[in-house]
Short mmCIF file of C-alpha atoms and ligand atoms in Angstrom, two decimals:
data_model
loop_
_atom_site.label_atom_id
_atom_site.label_comp_id
_atom_site.label_asym_id
_atom_site.label_seq_id
_atom_site.Cartn_x
_atom_site.Cartn_y
_atom_site.Cartn_z
CA MET K 1 -14.08 15.89 -18.99
CA ALA K 2 -13.66 16.31 -22.75
CA VAL K 3 -16.28 14.70 -25.00
CA ARG K 4 -14.59 11.78 -26.80
CA VAL K 5 -15.69 12.01 -30.42
CA GLY K 6 -15.57 9.36 -33.15
CA VAL K 7 -15.64 10.62 -36.73
CA ILE K 8 -17.16 8.54 -39.55
CA GLY K 9 -15.93 9.75 -42.93
CA VAL K 10 -12.75 11.81 -43.21
CA GLY K 11 -13.04 13.35 -46.66
CA VAL K 12 -12.84 17.13 -47.06
CA ILE K 13 -15.43 18.18 -44.49
CA GLY K 14 -14.66 15.28 -42.11
CA GLN K 15 -10.97 16.22 -41.98
CA ASP K 16 -11.89 19.84 -41.46
CA HIS K 17 -14.06 18.88 -38.49
CA VAL K 18 -11.29 16.67 -37.06
CA ARG K 19 -8.93 19.67 -37.22
CA ARG K 20 -11.56 21.91 -35.65
CA LEU K 21 -12.36 19.49 -32.80
CA THR K 22 -8.65 18.93 -32.13
CA HIS K 23 -7.16 22.41 -32.47
CA VAL K 24 -9.89 25.08 -32.46
CA LEU K 25 -12.73 24.11 -30.13
CA SER K 26 -12.79 23.40 -26.43
CA GLY K 27 -14.29 20.47 -24.55
CA SER K 28 -13.74 17.70 -27.10
CA ARG K 29 -11.12 15.40 -28.50
CA VAL K 30 -11.16 12.98 -31.43
CA VAL K 31 -10.52 9.43 -30.22
CA ALA K 32 -11.46 7.37 -33.29
CA VAL K 33 -11.92 7.75 -37.03
CA THR K 34 -13.08 5.50 -39.85
CA ASP K 35 -13.44 5.88 -43.59
CA ALA K 36 -14.36 3.76 -46.62
CA ASP K 37 -10.76 4.50 -47.66
CA ALA K 38 -8.76 2.85 -44.83
CA ALA K 39 -5.48 4.46 -45.91
CA ARG K 40 -7.05 7.88 -45.60
CA ALA K 41 -8.39 7.02 -42.13
CA HIS K 42 -4.87 6.01 -41.00
CA GLU K 43 -3.37 9.15 -42.49
CA VAL K 44 -5.86 11.35 -40.57
CA ALA K 45 -5.46 9.37 -37.31
CA ARG K 46 -1.67 9.84 -37.46
CA ARG K 47 -2.21 13.59 -37.19
CA VAL K 48 -4.35 13.32 -34.04
CA PRO K 49 -2.58 12.27 -30.83
CA GLY K 50 -4.31 9.25 -29.27
CA ALA K 51 -6.78 8.63 -32.12
CA THR K 52 -7.36 5.07 -33.32
CA VAL K 53 -8.78 3.75 -36.60
CA ARG K 54 -11.93 1.62 -36.45
CA ALA K 55 -12.68 -0.80 -39.28
CA THR K 56 -16.29 0.29 -39.85
CA GLY K 57 -18.75 2.95 -38.82
CA ARG K 58 -20.65 0.36 -36.78
CA ASP K 59 -17.46 -0.59 -34.86
CA LEU K 60 -16.79 3.06 -34.14
CA ILE K 61 -20.31 3.67 -32.86
CA ALA K 62 -20.09 0.60 -30.58
CA ALA K 63 -16.67 1.55 -29.15
CA ASP K 64 -16.73 2.13 -25.38
CA ASP K 65 -14.33 5.06 -25.59
CA VAL K 66 -16.57 6.95 -28.07
CA ASP K 67 -19.06 9.24 -26.28
CA ALA K 68 -20.46 10.98 -29.35
CA VAL K 69 -20.26 10.54 -33.12
CA LEU K 70 -19.77 12.90 -36.03
CA VAL K 71 -21.06 11.51 -39.35
CA ALA K 72 -19.42 13.10 -42.39
CA SER K 73 -19.55 10.13 -44.75
CA TRP K 74 -21.32 9.97 -48.09
CA GLY K 75 -25.02 10.98 -47.77
CA ALA K 76 -26.39 7.53 -48.66
CA THR K 77 -24.73 6.07 -45.52
CA HIS K 78 -26.15 8.64 -43.07
CA GLU K 79 -29.37 6.78 -42.26
CA GLU K 80 -27.58 3.61 -41.18
CA TYR K 81 -25.08 5.41 -38.97
CA VAL K 82 -27.43 7.96 -37.45
CA VAL K 83 -30.02 5.29 -36.58
CA ALA K 84 -27.25 3.11 -35.07
CA CYS K 85 -26.15 6.06 -32.90
CA ILE K 86 -29.73 6.67 -31.76
CA GLU K 87 -30.13 2.99 -30.89
CA ALA K 88 -26.85 3.09 -28.96
CA GLY K 89 -28.04 6.23 -27.11
CA LYS K 90 -25.06 8.26 -28.41
CA PRO K 91 -25.37 11.92 -29.47
CA VAL K 92 -24.64 12.36 -33.16
CA PHE K 93 -23.77 15.32 -35.35
CA CYS K 94 -24.71 14.49 -38.96
CA GLU K 95 -23.47 16.54 -41.88
CA LYS K 96 -26.08 17.79 -44.33
CA PRO K 97 -28.10 16.45 -46.02
CA LEU K 98 -29.45 14.26 -43.21
CA ALA K 99 -30.57 11.65 -45.77
CA PRO K 100 -30.93 11.43 -49.54
CA SER K 101 -34.75 11.22 -49.49
CA GLY K 102 -37.71 12.25 -47.37
CA ASP K 103 -38.51 8.58 -46.71
CA ALA K 104 -35.01 7.85 -45.40
CA ALA K 105 -35.13 10.98 -43.21
CA ALA K 106 -38.58 9.95 -41.93
CA ARG K 107 -37.10 6.64 -40.73
CA ILE K 108 -34.54 8.61 -38.70
CA VAL K 109 -37.38 10.70 -37.24
CA ASP K 110 -39.17 7.45 -36.28
CA ALA K 111 -36.03 6.06 -34.62
CA GLU K 112 -35.48 9.21 -32.58
CA VAL K 113 -39.14 9.46 -31.56
CA ALA K 114 -38.99 5.80 -30.47
CA ALA K 115 -35.89 6.63 -28.39
CA GLY K 116 -37.90 9.40 -26.75
CA ARG K 117 -35.17 12.06 -26.74
CA ARG K 118 -33.30 14.22 -29.18
CA LEU K 119 -29.83 12.91 -29.97
CA VAL K 120 -29.21 14.35 -33.44
CA GLN K 121 -27.88 17.71 -34.64
CA VAL K 122 -27.85 18.25 -38.41
CA GLY K 123 -25.00 20.25 -39.99
CA PHE K 124 -26.92 23.23 -41.31
CA MET K 125 -24.11 25.63 -40.46
CA ARG K 126 -25.63 28.76 -41.96
CA ARG K 127 -27.77 29.07 -38.83
CA TYR K 128 -24.51 29.90 -37.03
CA ASP K 129 -23.08 32.33 -39.58
CA PRO K 130 -22.87 35.78 -37.91
CA ALA K 131 -24.24 37.58 -41.00
CA TYR K 132 -27.23 35.27 -41.36
CA VAL K 133 -27.92 35.48 -37.61
CA GLU K 134 -27.99 39.28 -37.87
CA LEU K 135 -30.19 39.17 -40.98
CA LYS K 136 -32.67 36.92 -39.21
CA GLY K 137 -32.65 39.30 -36.22
CA VAL K 138 -33.55 42.27 -38.44
CA VAL K 139 -36.35 40.35 -40.15
CA GLN K 140 -37.80 38.90 -36.96
CA GLU K 141 -37.74 42.19 -35.01
CA GLY K 142 -40.14 43.53 -37.67
CA SER K 143 -38.29 46.71 -38.66
CA ILE K 144 -38.66 45.99 -42.40
CA GLY K 145 -42.28 44.93 -41.97
CA LEU K 146 -43.66 41.59 -43.04
CA PRO K 147 -41.37 39.74 -45.45
CA LEU K 148 -42.83 39.46 -48.95
CA LEU K 149 -40.00 38.21 -51.14
CA MET K 150 -36.51 36.76 -50.81
CA HIS K 151 -33.83 36.81 -53.50
CA CYS K 152 -31.07 34.26 -52.96
CA ALA K 153 -28.05 33.12 -54.92
CA HIS K 154 -25.79 30.15 -54.16
CA ARG K 155 -22.76 30.23 -56.44
CA ASN K 156 -19.80 27.86 -56.53
CA ALA K 157 -16.72 28.59 -58.65
CA SER K 158 -16.74 25.01 -59.96
CA PRO K 159 -18.22 21.71 -58.80
CA PRO K 160 -16.23 18.78 -57.37
CA PRO K 161 -15.50 15.97 -59.90
CA TYR K 162 -18.23 13.68 -58.49
CA TYR K 163 -20.98 16.33 -58.85
CA GLU K 164 -24.15 15.07 -60.57
CA ALA K 165 -27.22 16.93 -61.83
CA HIS K 166 -29.45 16.14 -58.84
CA MET K 167 -26.86 17.56 -56.40
CA ALA K 168 -27.76 21.13 -57.34
CA VAL K 169 -30.96 20.43 -55.41
CA THR K 170 -29.92 17.81 -52.83
CA GLU K 171 -26.45 19.13 -51.86
CA THR K 172 -26.44 22.79 -52.88
CA ALA K 173 -29.97 24.28 -52.68
CA VAL K 174 -30.62 22.19 -49.55
CA HIS K 175 -28.74 24.86 -47.56
CA GLU K 176 -31.29 27.47 -48.65
CA PHE K 177 -34.20 25.10 -47.97
CA ASP K 178 -33.12 25.00 -44.34
CA MET K 179 -32.05 28.64 -44.15
CA VAL K 180 -35.40 29.94 -45.48
CA ARG K 181 -37.40 27.81 -42.98
CA TRP K 182 -35.15 28.97 -40.13
CA LEU K 183 -34.98 32.65 -41.07
CA LEU K 184 -38.68 33.13 -41.79
CA GLU K 185 -39.83 30.61 -39.16
CA GLU K 186 -42.33 29.08 -41.56
CA GLU K 187 -42.55 26.07 -43.83
CA ILE K 188 -41.85 25.80 -47.55
CA THR K 189 -45.02 24.57 -49.26
CA ALA K 190 -44.09 24.23 -52.95
CA VAL K 191 -41.06 24.16 -55.24
CA THR K 192 -40.70 24.96 -58.94
CA VAL K 193 -37.35 24.42 -60.67
CA LEU K 194 -36.72 26.35 -63.89
CA ARG K 195 -33.84 25.83 -66.30
CA PRO K 196 -32.37 28.85 -68.07
CA ARG K 197 -29.95 28.57 -71.01
CA PRO K 198 -27.22 26.22 -69.73
CA SER K 199 -23.69 27.40 -69.06
CA ARG K 200 -21.16 25.93 -71.47
CA HIS K 201 -19.09 25.04 -68.39
CA GLY K 202 -21.80 22.70 -67.05
CA GLY K 203 -21.21 19.62 -69.21
CA ASP K 204 -23.88 17.04 -68.36
CA VAL K 205 -25.03 19.05 -65.35
CA GLN K 206 -27.77 21.57 -66.14
CA ASP K 207 -26.37 24.78 -64.67
CA PRO K 208 -27.54 27.28 -63.49
CA LEU K 209 -31.00 26.57 -62.07
CA LEU K 210 -33.63 28.98 -60.86
CA LEU K 211 -35.81 27.67 -58.04
CA LEU K 212 -39.01 29.28 -56.87
CA LEU K 213 -39.99 28.40 -53.30
CA GLU K 214 -43.37 29.25 -51.79
CA THR K 215 -43.88 29.48 -48.05
CA SER K 216 -46.86 28.94 -45.75
CA ASN K 217 -47.35 32.71 -45.29
CA GLY K 218 -47.13 33.42 -49.02
CA VAL K 219 -43.52 34.63 -49.21
CA LEU K 220 -41.96 33.89 -52.63
CA VAL K 221 -38.25 33.00 -52.67
CA ASP K 222 -36.21 32.92 -55.85
CA LEU K 223 -32.95 31.02 -55.63
CA GLU K 224 -30.23 30.84 -58.25
CA THR K 225 -27.89 27.87 -58.01
CA SER K 226 -24.76 28.21 -60.12
CA VAL K 227 -21.97 25.70 -59.74
CA ASN K 228 -19.70 26.99 -62.52
CA ILE K 229 -19.63 30.71 -61.78
CA ARG K 230 -15.82 30.77 -62.09
CA TYR K 231 -15.06 33.93 -60.10
CA GLY K 232 -15.41 32.46 -56.58
CA TYR K 233 -17.90 31.33 -53.94
CA ASP K 234 -20.71 33.81 -53.55
CA ILE K 235 -23.74 33.52 -51.28
CA ARG K 236 -26.41 36.19 -51.47
CA CYS K 237 -29.64 36.76 -49.67
CA GLU K 238 -31.98 39.73 -49.66
CA VAL K 239 -35.31 39.90 -47.86
CA VAL K 240 -37.86 42.36 -49.24
CA GLY K 241 -40.31 43.53 -46.58
CA GLU K 242 -43.28 45.89 -46.58
CA ASP K 243 -41.22 48.74 -45.12
CA GLY K 244 -37.68 48.05 -46.27
CA THR K 245 -35.19 45.41 -47.26
CA ALA K 246 -32.38 43.59 -45.47
CA GLU K 247 -29.56 41.65 -47.09
CA LEU K 248 -26.25 39.96 -46.39
CA GLY K 249 -23.48 42.54 -46.74
CA PRO K 250 -20.40 42.09 -48.91
CA VAL K 251 -18.21 39.25 -47.61
CA SER K 252 -14.99 41.24 -47.58
CA PRO K 253 -14.76 44.27 -45.28
CA VAL K 254 -11.81 45.61 -47.32
CA VAL K 255 -12.04 47.21 -50.75
CA VAL K 256 -8.87 48.11 -52.68
CA ARG K 257 -8.66 51.00 -55.14
CA ARG K 258 -5.64 50.61 -57.41
CA ASP K 259 -4.65 51.02 -61.05
CA GLY K 260 -8.02 52.46 -62.01
CA ALA K 261 -9.94 49.59 -60.44
CA LEU K 262 -11.90 48.96 -57.26
CA THR K 263 -11.56 45.38 -56.00
CA ALA K 264 -12.59 43.24 -53.04
CA PRO K 265 -11.62 39.58 -52.58
CA VAL K 266 -14.24 36.85 -53.06
CA PRO K 267 -13.63 33.60 -51.11
CA PRO K 268 -12.67 30.68 -53.36
CA ASP K 269 -14.93 28.15 -51.67
CA TRP K 270 -17.44 27.42 -48.92
CA GLN K 271 -14.78 26.57 -46.35
CA GLY K 272 -13.44 30.13 -46.49
CA ARG K 273 -16.88 31.76 -46.51
CA PHE K 274 -18.36 29.74 -43.66
CA GLU K 275 -15.31 28.98 -41.50
CA ARG K 276 -16.63 30.90 -38.52
CA ALA K 277 -20.10 29.34 -38.90
CA TYR K 278 -18.59 25.84 -38.81
CA ASP K 279 -16.60 26.70 -35.67
CA VAL K 280 -19.63 28.08 -33.84
CA GLU K 281 -21.85 25.24 -35.02
CA LEU K 282 -19.56 22.48 -33.80
CA GLN K 283 -18.75 24.20 -30.49
CA HIS K 284 -22.50 24.44 -29.98
CA TRP K 285 -22.77 20.69 -30.58
CA VAL K 286 -19.91 19.83 -28.19
CA ASP K 287 -21.47 22.07 -25.52
CA SER K 288 -24.88 20.50 -26.00
CA VAL K 289 -23.40 16.98 -25.71
CA THR K 290 -21.70 18.06 -22.48
CA ALA K 291 -24.99 19.48 -21.22
CA GLY K 292 -26.83 16.30 -22.26
CA GLU K 293 -29.39 18.01 -24.50
CA ALA K 294 -29.44 18.27 -28.30
CA ILE K 295 -30.67 21.73 -29.32
CA GLY K 296 -29.28 22.58 -32.78
CA PRO K 297 -30.94 21.93 -36.17
CA SER K 298 -32.95 18.78 -35.52
CA THR K 299 -33.83 15.54 -37.27
CA TRP K 300 -37.14 17.24 -38.08
CA ASP K 301 -35.27 20.06 -39.83
CA GLY K 302 -33.24 17.49 -41.76
CA TYR K 303 -36.45 15.66 -42.67
CA ALA K 304 -38.19 18.85 -43.86
CA ALA K 305 -35.19 19.77 -46.04
CA ALA K 306 -35.16 16.24 -47.52
CA VAL K 307 -38.87 16.39 -48.39
CA ILE K 308 -38.37 19.81 -50.02
CA ALA K 309 -35.43 18.33 -51.98
CA ASP K 310 -37.65 15.44 -53.12
CA ALA K 311 -40.16 18.00 -54.45
CA GLY K 312 -37.30 19.93 -56.10
CA LEU K 313 -36.07 16.78 -57.85
CA ARG K 314 -39.54 16.02 -59.16
CA SER K 315 -39.84 19.56 -60.43
CA LEU K 316 -36.38 19.37 -62.00
CA GLY K 317 -37.59 16.35 -63.98
CA SER K 318 -41.09 17.54 -64.85
CA ARG K 319 -40.68 21.35 -64.76
CA ASP K 320 -43.96 21.41 -62.79
CA ARG K 321 -44.73 23.19 -59.55
CA VAL K 322 -44.55 20.45 -56.90
CA PRO K 323 -46.24 20.85 -53.49
CA VAL K 324 -44.27 19.92 -50.35
CA GLU K 325 -46.16 17.64 -47.99
CA LEU K 326 -44.71 17.10 -44.53
CA ARG K 327 -46.10 14.55 -42.11
CA ASP K 328 -47.39 15.73 -38.70
CA LYS K 329 -44.63 17.09 -36.52
CA PRO K 330 -43.96 14.85 -33.48
CA ASP K 331 -44.09 16.54 -30.07
CA LEU K 332 -40.38 15.76 -29.61
CA TYR K 333 -39.64 18.61 -32.03
CA ALA K 334 -42.15 21.10 -30.64
CA LYS K 335 -39.44 23.32 -29.12
CA PRO K 336 -37.85 25.60 -31.77
C1 ISE U 401 -21.34 21.50 -50.73
O1 ISE U 401 -21.67 20.16 -50.59
C2 ISE U 401 -21.63 22.24 -49.50
O2 ISE U 401 -22.17 21.74 -48.55
C3 ISE U 401 -21.38 23.68 -49.55
O3 ISE U 401 -21.68 24.30 -48.37
C4 ISE U 401 -22.23 24.23 -50.65
O4 ISE U 401 -22.09 25.60 -50.75
C5 ISE U 401 -21.89 23.60 -51.95
O5 ISE U 401 -22.69 24.15 -52.94
C6 ISE U 401 -22.16 22.11 -51.84
O6 ISE U 401 -21.83 21.48 -53.07
#
């Protein structure tokens, strides 16, 4: 029987997930939606046969016909909804970031540990991107030797209108915080955020930033975040090992030579670049709900990323190197 999913928050990513669950994936159907903007919730529900609108996230979570919940609302609301799902014993997929601070994420860890079983998958979709999966395979099989350095860039053509300075760390770089931990299979131990000459396109938002991440085995990771790069959405990652390097290839497999120029398309935004990753990620969640076992990026992974983001924010303010201090990992998260 199809998993009956309720979706909390139907903005850009929430609507995209509703479309995916309804038309692309197998084994699920959307039965309920809710949004702070009720008109938007009704508009989305009209496009999904059989879906109803619930007045609040809490009503949706409590509904008998909702088996599992997808939280894609504003980050500050995640803690309340994810904890309510855990208390109701319902599996929950929560978009990144899991919570806006390490403390808030720690409370979700506590709730899940108290429940005694994993119910949460966090939306770190890069773990499902075919190129990143292959890159991790090359690094982990050891053919380039021990990793020493990583060079990463996370570039957006332009930020959404609500983008604020801290989001470069909490919403943008947070993807790399998780990706680095996952790819290297080690923890990030310190963050330094440096500010180069600001782009004139940045307005009040300092842009770009250069972050330096240190890991438990001494790998140094430099990460550029640019949210006004203009030319498109561009994600780069190169791992430098003792015996070679491995990097994400160009996004477009097709290069055009014409009129004295060589060109290849760059995706305009993250939806285009990571479409496949989102599909695989959410199918994985639906399958794990059906199997009764949460196995994707965990609450612990969301917590670690939130603590790293806290350190990044402190460094953004002070320009100091800020150590990352995680609490002891509960046994619940012992399995990778
Ligand atoms: C946005 O919130 C996302 O999650 C995108 O994946 C990311 O690339 C972008 O920088 C964020 O602002």
